[in-house]
């Protein structure tokens, strides 16, 4: 094994107070894994591996890992995979977001502590890609992201199905009594039928596109279906790229800049992507000291058209997006407003990439910039006395007839209260009301779940009501839709104005003015504020629960931990 302290197994030696002994011991133990002296002398590409029995979306990772390793070996380095936390969206309690920061810390520290010269990040399911990019941004070793890729769709009685917009659509029909128990059970087995991440432009796909737009994954790789042979070729090319980055170092600090973050925000807006992505991108950028103020976000939203016709907003699925031209086609449409000199892990700038690429685009899926689906971005932030720190509305997935409206609040004080009363036939609610959920923000006991998609009360659903104004400090799944105002900041659990809303209050929403206001006079609000219970006492908590409860930041700061930001 070479003893160049800057490369391969000789990097970052375990501290026994005697460098030569440390190297001797490591060489001895590494040899026990069967490596030849020649292999041990090579530079090392670490592979952050997140295959898990609790992560269906990463089911293709064993095969994908082999392809990454093939690319590393063929380029003259040694691939060494290491496990990190994996977050399978539907297997985590109370919510995967709670563990995103833990995964990012695991990823960062294992990149830093173990001997590797560059790293491949294998992620996919919702929180895994942001966690890996946050960790890599902080560790600042050359890194390349490869994603699992989206699932393929399937069919039910001639109708195309894909997780998970159709999961919600059919569940809504079941709640409304339009389909019976046998049908919903039958559909359960057909919604998610292949390896890969959700088949629509949900959080996982949005984050995959953002990773590519940032320049942290190879061109053209975000949308390749999980089961497509191109996905394996992309993995092999990713392994090769990670080796190239050792000889020609380009760190996340040089790639994740204000300019590339702006490019990624524009792509998010043009996709009509997931509301979760704004939290994640804020957290990733925050690791490099880059802020994303929500008024900057609104400015970009005003200038950026919606181009992509994918569920949950539109009609198509990720496999259609891939066939239509993928992220490259969107970037070409946005070219005039992008920072083209941003470097990428491919070793070329974004501008060089776009000059090199051309190709047919399916205009049923990706609209031209000259004739967009919507003239302005899919997401918008709202401010007002109900959300002084901002709130998010996915206007592209909402009902425009509700955009300028004053409504009576019907308040649920917690998720438990919501579950208990939402379907009560005696619930005093009409389609003109606004449903309000409190205490579902990042510091609440519920850990900011994807509960902002409050169900339409059963008695209204049965009358055919499909959408209502819904307001909360929670998040919403990227696969959901509706006039849903999320991430209200500050949250109710720390005494934000959302905690002051009472059933019967009037709330005024104006999407054109970007406002959300509680129409209650200040004296009354002061009295309600004074009567609020004190914030949760964290002294009774221990371990990660306590760390999370004490350190998690609000949605406008990406829900990262304050101490993870650069000093
Ligand atoms: Fe993993 Fe949807 S559950 S991406």
XYZ file of C-alpha atoms and ligand atoms in Angstrom:
571
model
C 0.000 0.000 0.000
C 1.313 3.415 -0.869
C 2.049 5.670 2.054
C 1.243 8.964 0.373
C -0.628 10.562 3.256
C -2.836 12.432 0.853
C -4.216 9.445 -1.016
C -6.131 6.212 -0.629
C -5.855 4.094 2.485
C -3.058 6.351 3.799
C -5.464 9.280 4.226
C -6.625 10.315 7.674
C -4.915 7.655 9.750
C -6.375 6.346 12.990
C -4.558 8.093 15.786
C -2.356 5.781 17.823
C 0.332 8.411 18.382
C 2.658 6.709 15.848
C 1.864 7.360 12.189
C 3.995 4.505 10.866
C 2.315 2.044 13.235
C -1.135 3.339 12.225
C -0.315 2.780 8.573
C 1.174 -0.649 9.303
C -1.926 -1.691 11.235
C -4.329 -0.394 8.599
C -2.380 -2.164 5.860
C -2.524 -5.383 7.818
C -6.264 -5.165 8.479
C -7.098 -4.018 4.945
C -5.130 -7.006 3.620
C -7.430 -9.264 5.594
C -10.206 -8.274 3.185
C -8.247 -9.915 0.376
C -6.982 -6.840 -1.438
C -3.693 -7.167 -3.293
C -0.875 -4.729 -2.567
C -1.538 -3.246 -6.015
C -5.198 -2.579 -5.182
C -4.311 -1.074 -1.829
C -1.985 1.422 -3.488
C -4.771 2.910 -5.618
C -6.761 6.041 -4.894
C -10.114 5.262 -3.282
C -13.636 6.184 -4.321
C -15.942 5.788 -1.320
C -19.526 4.859 -2.134
C -22.156 6.014 0.353
C -24.509 3.053 0.080
C -28.107 3.225 1.234
C -29.618 -0.094 0.258
C -31.950 -1.205 3.063
C -34.696 -3.720 3.702
C -36.722 -0.732 4.851
C -36.315 1.151 1.579
C -38.287 -0.277 -1.349
C -37.196 2.623 -3.552
C -33.561 1.451 -3.358
C -34.323 -2.149 -4.322
C -32.092 -1.804 -7.415
C -29.058 -0.693 -5.392
C -27.121 -3.999 -5.348
C -27.045 -3.987 -9.161
C -26.413 -0.238 -9.310
C -23.519 -0.578 -6.858
C -21.856 -3.150 -9.104
C -22.102 -0.713 -12.011
C -20.604 2.161 -9.996
C -17.759 -0.123 -8.909
C -17.190 -1.206 -12.522
C -16.740 2.425 -13.520
C -14.325 3.100 -10.663
C -12.230 0.004 -11.327
C -12.092 0.627 -15.070
C -10.753 4.104 -14.362
C -7.944 2.881 -12.134
C -9.199 3.491 -8.592
C -10.479 1.234 -5.838
C -14.210 1.396 -5.023
C -15.064 0.926 -1.341
C -18.694 1.102 -0.306
C -19.808 2.001 3.185
C -23.277 1.977 4.696
C -25.046 5.025 5.995
C -28.516 5.557 7.340
C -31.173 4.979 4.694
C -34.551 6.701 4.872
C -37.445 4.809 3.279
C -40.236 7.365 3.232
C -43.144 5.210 4.349
C -41.283 3.145 6.938
C -40.312 5.894 9.368
C -42.076 7.180 12.448
C -43.026 9.944 13.015
C -41.669 11.222 9.687
C -38.605 10.824 7.467
C -37.830 14.552 7.674
C -36.945 14.149 11.339
C -34.068 11.869 10.350
C -32.804 13.779 7.287
C -30.376 15.804 9.382
C -29.187 12.677 11.194
C -28.485 11.022 7.833
C -26.676 14.131 6.636
C -24.467 14.079 9.743
C -23.785 10.364 9.273
C -22.884 10.943 5.617
C -20.657 13.947 6.352
C -18.774 12.326 9.202
C -18.235 8.994 7.417
C -16.916 10.804 4.334
C -14.567 12.787 6.518
C -13.485 10.039 8.915
C -12.772 7.249 6.411
C -9.965 7.168 3.849
C -11.408 8.125 0.485
C -10.329 10.552 -2.238
C -13.793 11.172 -3.672
C -17.242 9.817 -3.006
C -20.265 8.572 -4.927
C -23.556 9.284 -3.181
C -26.172 6.620 -3.882
C -29.588 7.940 -2.871
C -33.096 8.239 -4.212
C -36.027 8.137 -1.821
C -37.284 11.560 -0.729
C -34.966 12.620 2.097
C -31.911 10.607 1.084
C -30.688 12.850 -1.733
C -30.966 16.099 0.282
C -29.312 14.398 3.274
C -26.428 13.210 1.103
C -25.990 16.566 -0.618
C -26.069 18.364 2.752
C -23.459 15.969 4.133
C -21.270 16.200 1.034
C -21.559 19.998 0.965
C -20.259 20.125 4.538
C -17.546 17.465 4.107
C -16.474 19.170 0.877
C -14.708 16.189 -0.669
C -15.272 15.767 -4.439
C -18.648 14.012 -4.689
C -21.010 12.762 -7.393
C -24.682 11.956 -6.786
C -26.369 9.020 -8.513
C -30.062 8.429 -7.854
C -32.166 5.269 -7.835
C -34.347 6.521 -10.681
C -38.139 6.520 -10.834
C -40.462 3.506 -10.814
C -42.315 2.419 -13.944
C -46.076 2.748 -14.072
C -48.464 -0.196 -14.182
C -52.093 -0.642 -15.222
C -55.403 -1.341 -13.542
C -58.399 -2.153 -15.722
C -56.786 -0.298 -18.612
C -55.918 2.762 -16.523
C -52.298 3.759 -15.976
C -51.188 3.793 -12.331
C -48.089 5.219 -10.659
C -47.092 5.936 -7.078
C -48.057 8.013 -5.484
C -50.416 10.601 -6.933
C -52.700 7.745 -7.916
C -52.464 6.343 -4.353
C -54.025 9.593 -3.134
C -56.494 9.830 -5.996
C -57.897 6.363 -5.364
C -57.853 6.844 -1.589
C -59.899 10.026 -2.113
C -62.391 8.033 -4.210
C -62.574 5.350 -1.529
C -63.229 7.962 1.196
C -65.943 9.509 -0.926
C -67.558 6.068 -1.355
C -66.936 5.995 -5.125
C -65.022 2.702 -4.968
C -65.411 -0.219 -2.596
C -63.067 -2.073 -0.242
C -62.306 -4.874 -2.729
C -61.274 -2.384 -5.408
C -59.008 -0.338 -3.135
C -57.384 -3.575 -1.922
C -56.822 -4.680 -5.508
C -55.264 -1.337 -6.443
C -52.950 -1.491 -3.405
C -50.921 -4.217 -5.089
C -50.609 -2.335 -8.378
C -49.510 1.157 -7.379
C -45.805 0.496 -6.831
C -44.631 -2.449 -8.850
C -40.957 -1.904 -9.704
C -37.795 -0.747 -7.960
C -37.271 2.984 -7.896
C -38.700 6.173 -6.483
C -42.251 7.482 -6.893
C -43.277 7.638 -10.537
C -44.382 11.291 -10.593
C -42.686 14.668 -10.029
C -42.800 14.142 -6.264
C -40.048 15.029 -3.849
C -37.644 12.266 -4.900
C -37.848 13.122 -8.610
C -37.719 16.858 -7.906
C -34.585 16.404 -5.803
C -33.025 14.199 -8.488
C -33.619 16.999 -11.023
C -32.262 19.588 -8.584
C -29.087 17.534 -8.040
C -28.574 17.508 -11.810
C -29.375 21.221 -12.162
C -26.920 22.057 -9.374
C -24.209 20.156 -11.263
C -23.819 17.478 -8.566
C -24.896 14.550 -10.763
C -24.036 13.679 -14.346
C -26.016 15.242 -17.210
C -29.113 13.329 -18.217
C -29.154 10.984 -15.228
C -31.991 12.336 -13.037
C -34.956 10.864 -14.882
C -33.678 7.510 -16.171
C -36.102 4.865 -14.879
C -34.730 2.639 -12.123
C -35.065 -0.515 -14.211
C -33.683 0.917 -17.498
C -30.275 -0.261 -18.722
C -29.306 3.409 -19.085
C -29.500 3.657 -15.287
C -26.686 1.085 -15.030
C -24.690 2.926 -17.677
C -25.223 6.150 -15.708
C -23.953 4.407 -12.570
C -20.840 3.192 -14.386
C -20.237 6.697 -15.762
C -20.721 8.095 -12.246
C -17.962 5.801 -10.961
C -15.695 7.046 -13.766
C -16.542 10.675 -12.987
C -15.693 10.171 -9.314
C -12.225 8.951 -10.345
C -11.736 11.914 -12.690
C -12.548 14.250 -9.814
C -9.607 12.832 -7.833
C -7.114 13.892 -10.485
C -8.899 17.150 -11.168
C -10.499 18.077 -7.854
C -13.727 20.006 -7.963
C -15.391 20.202 -4.600
C -19.049 20.738 -3.656
C -18.045 24.232 -2.479
C -17.091 25.090 -6.067
C -20.260 23.542 -7.503
C -22.920 24.603 -4.976
C -22.753 28.390 -5.351
C -25.322 31.167 -5.294
C -25.459 30.913 -9.101
C -25.997 27.150 -9.270
C -28.578 27.383 -6.490
C -30.443 29.969 -8.557
C -30.301 27.596 -11.550
C -31.728 24.826 -9.369
C -34.503 27.087 -8.072
C -35.493 27.940 -11.636
C -35.609 24.260 -12.540
C -37.733 23.562 -9.443
C -40.170 26.268 -10.537
C -40.264 25.129 -14.164
C -40.955 21.557 -13.040
C -43.817 22.677 -10.804
C -41.838 20.511 -8.392
C -42.414 19.420 -4.827
C -42.916 21.971 -2.046
C -40.536 19.876 0.061
C -37.744 20.702 -2.347
C -37.651 24.332 -1.243
C -36.937 23.175 2.321
C -34.268 20.748 1.133
C -32.576 23.142 -1.273
C -32.528 25.797 1.461
C -30.810 23.293 3.762
C -28.274 22.204 1.112
C -27.422 25.799 0.174
C -27.310 26.709 3.873
C -24.472 24.224 4.363
C -22.400 26.413 2.028
C -23.547 29.629 3.702
C -25.998 30.537 0.912
C -29.389 31.902 2.012
C -32.610 31.520 0.002
C -34.859 34.345 1.215
C -38.458 33.659 0.217
C -38.808 37.044 -1.500
C -35.937 36.052 -3.831
C -37.825 32.832 -4.440
C -40.951 34.841 -5.368
C -38.911 37.024 -7.736
C -37.646 33.924 -9.559
C -41.142 32.426 -9.528
C -42.507 35.522 -11.278
C -39.898 35.165 -14.038
C -39.937 31.395 -14.541
C -42.617 29.548 -16.513
C -43.984 26.080 -15.719
C -42.834 23.805 -18.529
C -43.309 20.239 -17.373
C -46.616 18.427 -17.685
C -46.216 15.729 -15.050
C -48.360 14.447 -12.226
C -49.284 15.518 -9.602
C -49.857 18.820 -11.470
C -50.225 17.528 -15.019
C -50.869 14.328 -16.891
C -47.661 12.339 -17.306
C -45.179 10.237 -15.359
C -41.411 10.272 -14.899
C -40.825 7.623 -17.583
C -42.527 10.033 -20.025
C -40.315 12.871 -18.796
C -37.234 10.729 -19.441
C -38.399 9.861 -22.951
C -39.345 13.497 -23.590
C -35.826 14.809 -22.990
C -35.515 15.021 -19.189
C -33.738 17.754 -17.266
C -31.543 18.667 -20.260
C -34.589 19.671 -22.303
C -35.885 21.845 -19.443
C -32.471 23.479 -18.990
C -32.318 24.295 -22.704
C -35.697 26.030 -22.497
C -34.497 28.066 -19.516
C -31.056 28.713 -20.994
C -31.473 32.465 -21.327
C -31.989 32.897 -17.598
C -29.417 30.405 -16.305
C -25.861 30.966 -15.077
C -24.076 28.987 -17.764
C -20.584 29.229 -16.327
C -21.430 27.012 -13.337
C -19.094 23.990 -13.161
C -20.486 20.454 -12.916
C -19.173 17.072 -11.765
C -18.882 16.108 -15.445
C -15.931 18.466 -15.710
C -17.719 20.836 -18.047
C -19.757 23.958 -17.343
C -23.520 23.988 -17.640
C -23.135 26.127 -20.786
C -20.761 23.587 -22.369
C -23.228 20.823 -21.546
C -26.138 22.632 -23.155
C -24.106 23.561 -26.238
C -23.243 19.894 -26.656
C -26.764 18.581 -26.174
C -29.631 18.720 -28.596
C -32.297 16.290 -29.467
C -35.976 15.809 -29.948
C -38.285 16.994 -27.200
C -41.798 15.635 -26.674
C -43.805 18.839 -26.386
C -46.732 17.013 -24.787
C -44.507 16.591 -21.740
C -42.023 19.489 -21.860
C -43.444 22.741 -23.205
C -41.315 25.323 -25.008
C -40.381 28.471 -23.077
C -42.204 30.440 -25.764
C -45.486 28.628 -25.076
C -45.334 27.455 -21.448
C -48.006 25.618 -19.479
C -48.083 28.528 -17.026
C -46.316 31.857 -17.472
C -45.088 31.869 -13.868
C -43.477 29.309 -11.538
C -45.404 26.528 -9.866
C -44.590 27.553 -6.302
C -45.111 30.848 -4.537
C -44.450 32.117 -1.022
C -47.040 34.040 0.950
C -46.501 36.494 3.783
C -48.806 38.292 6.220
C -49.695 38.391 9.873
C -50.499 34.675 9.789
C -47.067 33.827 8.354
C -44.548 36.608 9.048
C -41.706 34.204 8.149
C -43.528 32.993 5.043
C -45.612 30.057 3.836
C -45.611 28.086 0.582
C -48.397 27.399 -1.903
C -48.012 25.135 -4.905
C -50.228 27.229 -7.108
C -49.738 24.948 -10.102
C -51.448 22.157 -8.110
C -54.196 24.375 -6.669
C -57.650 25.550 -7.701
C -57.335 29.145 -9.025
C -60.947 29.875 -8.046
C -59.776 29.799 -4.416
C -56.801 32.139 -4.908
C -58.555 35.376 -3.841
C -60.804 34.406 -0.998
C -61.845 35.253 2.529
C -62.887 32.167 4.475
C -64.033 31.105 7.921
C -61.408 29.060 9.786
C -62.226 25.550 10.998
C -59.348 24.733 13.341
C -57.799 21.417 14.337
C -55.285 21.786 17.146
C -53.238 18.657 16.384
C -53.057 15.632 14.113
C -54.963 13.646 16.743
C -57.712 16.269 16.820
C -57.839 16.166 13.021
C -58.118 12.376 12.943
C -60.836 12.415 15.571
C -63.117 15.062 14.065
C -62.521 15.428 10.321
C -65.077 12.780 9.386
C -67.575 13.584 12.139
C -70.941 14.020 10.407
C -71.684 16.815 12.897
C -68.519 18.784 12.079
C -69.546 22.379 11.379
C -67.852 22.867 8.012
C -68.772 23.976 4.511
C -66.892 24.061 1.246
C -66.349 27.832 1.709
C -64.343 27.342 4.914
C -60.566 27.094 5.345
C -59.323 24.038 7.239
C -56.501 24.968 9.632
C -54.137 22.458 11.245
C -51.953 23.603 14.157
C -48.952 21.977 15.845
C -47.599 20.025 12.885
C -44.420 22.074 12.336
C -40.767 21.096 12.732
C -40.607 21.555 16.511
C -43.974 19.948 17.218
C -44.251 16.419 18.562
C -45.325 15.267 15.123
C -42.031 16.352 13.494
C -43.495 18.244 10.508
C -45.258 15.354 8.778
C -46.658 15.409 5.252
C -50.068 16.082 6.769
C -50.701 19.462 5.151
C -52.845 17.695 2.575
C -55.743 17.674 5.043
C -58.441 15.308 3.833
C -61.649 16.867 2.609
C -64.187 16.151 5.395
C -65.982 12.950 4.428
C -69.401 14.578 4.299
C -68.108 17.199 1.820
C -66.132 14.626 -0.191
C -69.355 12.630 -0.556
C -70.965 15.747 -2.062
C -68.198 15.856 -4.671
C -65.997 18.565 -3.090
C -62.472 18.072 -4.442
C -60.578 21.063 -3.022
C -60.726 23.586 -0.179
C -58.245 26.040 1.306
C -56.101 24.162 3.808
C -53.504 25.885 5.981
C -50.870 24.380 8.274
C -47.301 24.434 9.481
C -46.921 20.879 8.135
C -45.469 19.743 4.813
C -47.194 18.069 1.880
C -46.080 15.053 -0.089
C -44.648 16.014 -3.443
C -47.199 13.696 -4.993
C -50.203 15.572 -3.539
C -52.273 18.455 -4.887
C -54.855 21.051 -3.811
C -55.084 24.640 -2.508
C -52.776 23.868 0.341
C -50.781 26.466 2.239
C -47.830 24.877 3.984
C -44.758 25.555 6.106
C -46.453 28.467 7.934
C -43.575 30.149 9.779
C -43.157 30.581 12.676
C -44.984 27.375 13.544
C -47.736 27.029 16.145
C -45.650 24.968 18.589
C -43.339 27.931 19.251
C -46.183 30.445 19.522
C -46.453 31.529 15.894
C -49.621 33.313 14.799
C -51.005 30.011 13.498
C -51.434 29.005 17.173
C -53.737 31.992 17.669
C -56.355 31.024 15.075
C -59.742 29.957 16.469
C -62.671 28.346 14.663
C -64.870 31.111 13.302
C -62.009 33.576 12.632
C -61.794 35.024 9.143
C -58.686 34.355 7.046
C -57.887 36.232 3.850
C -55.842 34.633 1.087
C -54.610 36.620 -1.891
C -52.260 34.739 -4.192
C -51.946 37.780 -6.472
C -50.793 39.934 -3.526
C -48.832 36.992 -2.016
C -50.603 37.432 1.320
C -52.221 35.312 3.996
C -53.767 37.231 6.884
C -55.744 36.472 10.002
C -58.484 39.110 10.223
C -58.522 39.441 14.001
C -57.589 42.671 15.745
C -54.252 43.007 17.469
C -55.665 43.408 21.001
C -57.479 40.098 20.737
C -54.393 38.429 19.243
C -52.244 39.758 22.114
C -54.697 38.314 24.632
C -54.656 34.935 22.878
C -50.856 35.028 22.694
C -50.593 35.682 26.429
C -52.812 32.675 27.129
C -50.756 30.207 25.036
C -49.146 27.323 26.905
C -45.330 27.565 27.245
C -43.265 25.832 24.538
C -42.533 22.156 25.079
C -40.015 21.428 27.850
C -37.198 19.443 26.220
C -35.598 18.405 29.521
C -37.666 15.246 29.611
C -36.300 14.182 26.208
C -33.095 12.314 25.547
C -30.873 11.342 22.637
C -31.770 12.349 19.109
C -35.301 13.382 20.136
C -33.775 16.045 22.354
C -31.158 17.179 19.859
C -33.855 17.512 17.206
C -36.370 19.299 19.445
C -33.792 21.816 20.619
C -31.873 22.465 17.419
C -34.203 22.147 14.426
C -34.710 25.427 12.586
C -37.929 26.650 11.005
C -38.955 25.836 7.425
C -37.601 29.131 6.053
C -34.136 27.957 7.164
C -34.530 24.510 5.664
C -35.262 22.711 8.967
C -31.529 22.129 9.356
C -29.827 22.210 12.742
C -28.412 25.606 13.638
C -25.056 24.093 14.620
C -24.643 22.391 11.220
C -24.373 25.717 9.407
C -20.839 26.808 8.531
C -19.090 28.869 11.172
Fe -39.496 6.570 -1.865
Fe -41.802 7.901 -2.812
S -41.598 6.410 -1.227
S -39.709 8.148 -3.364
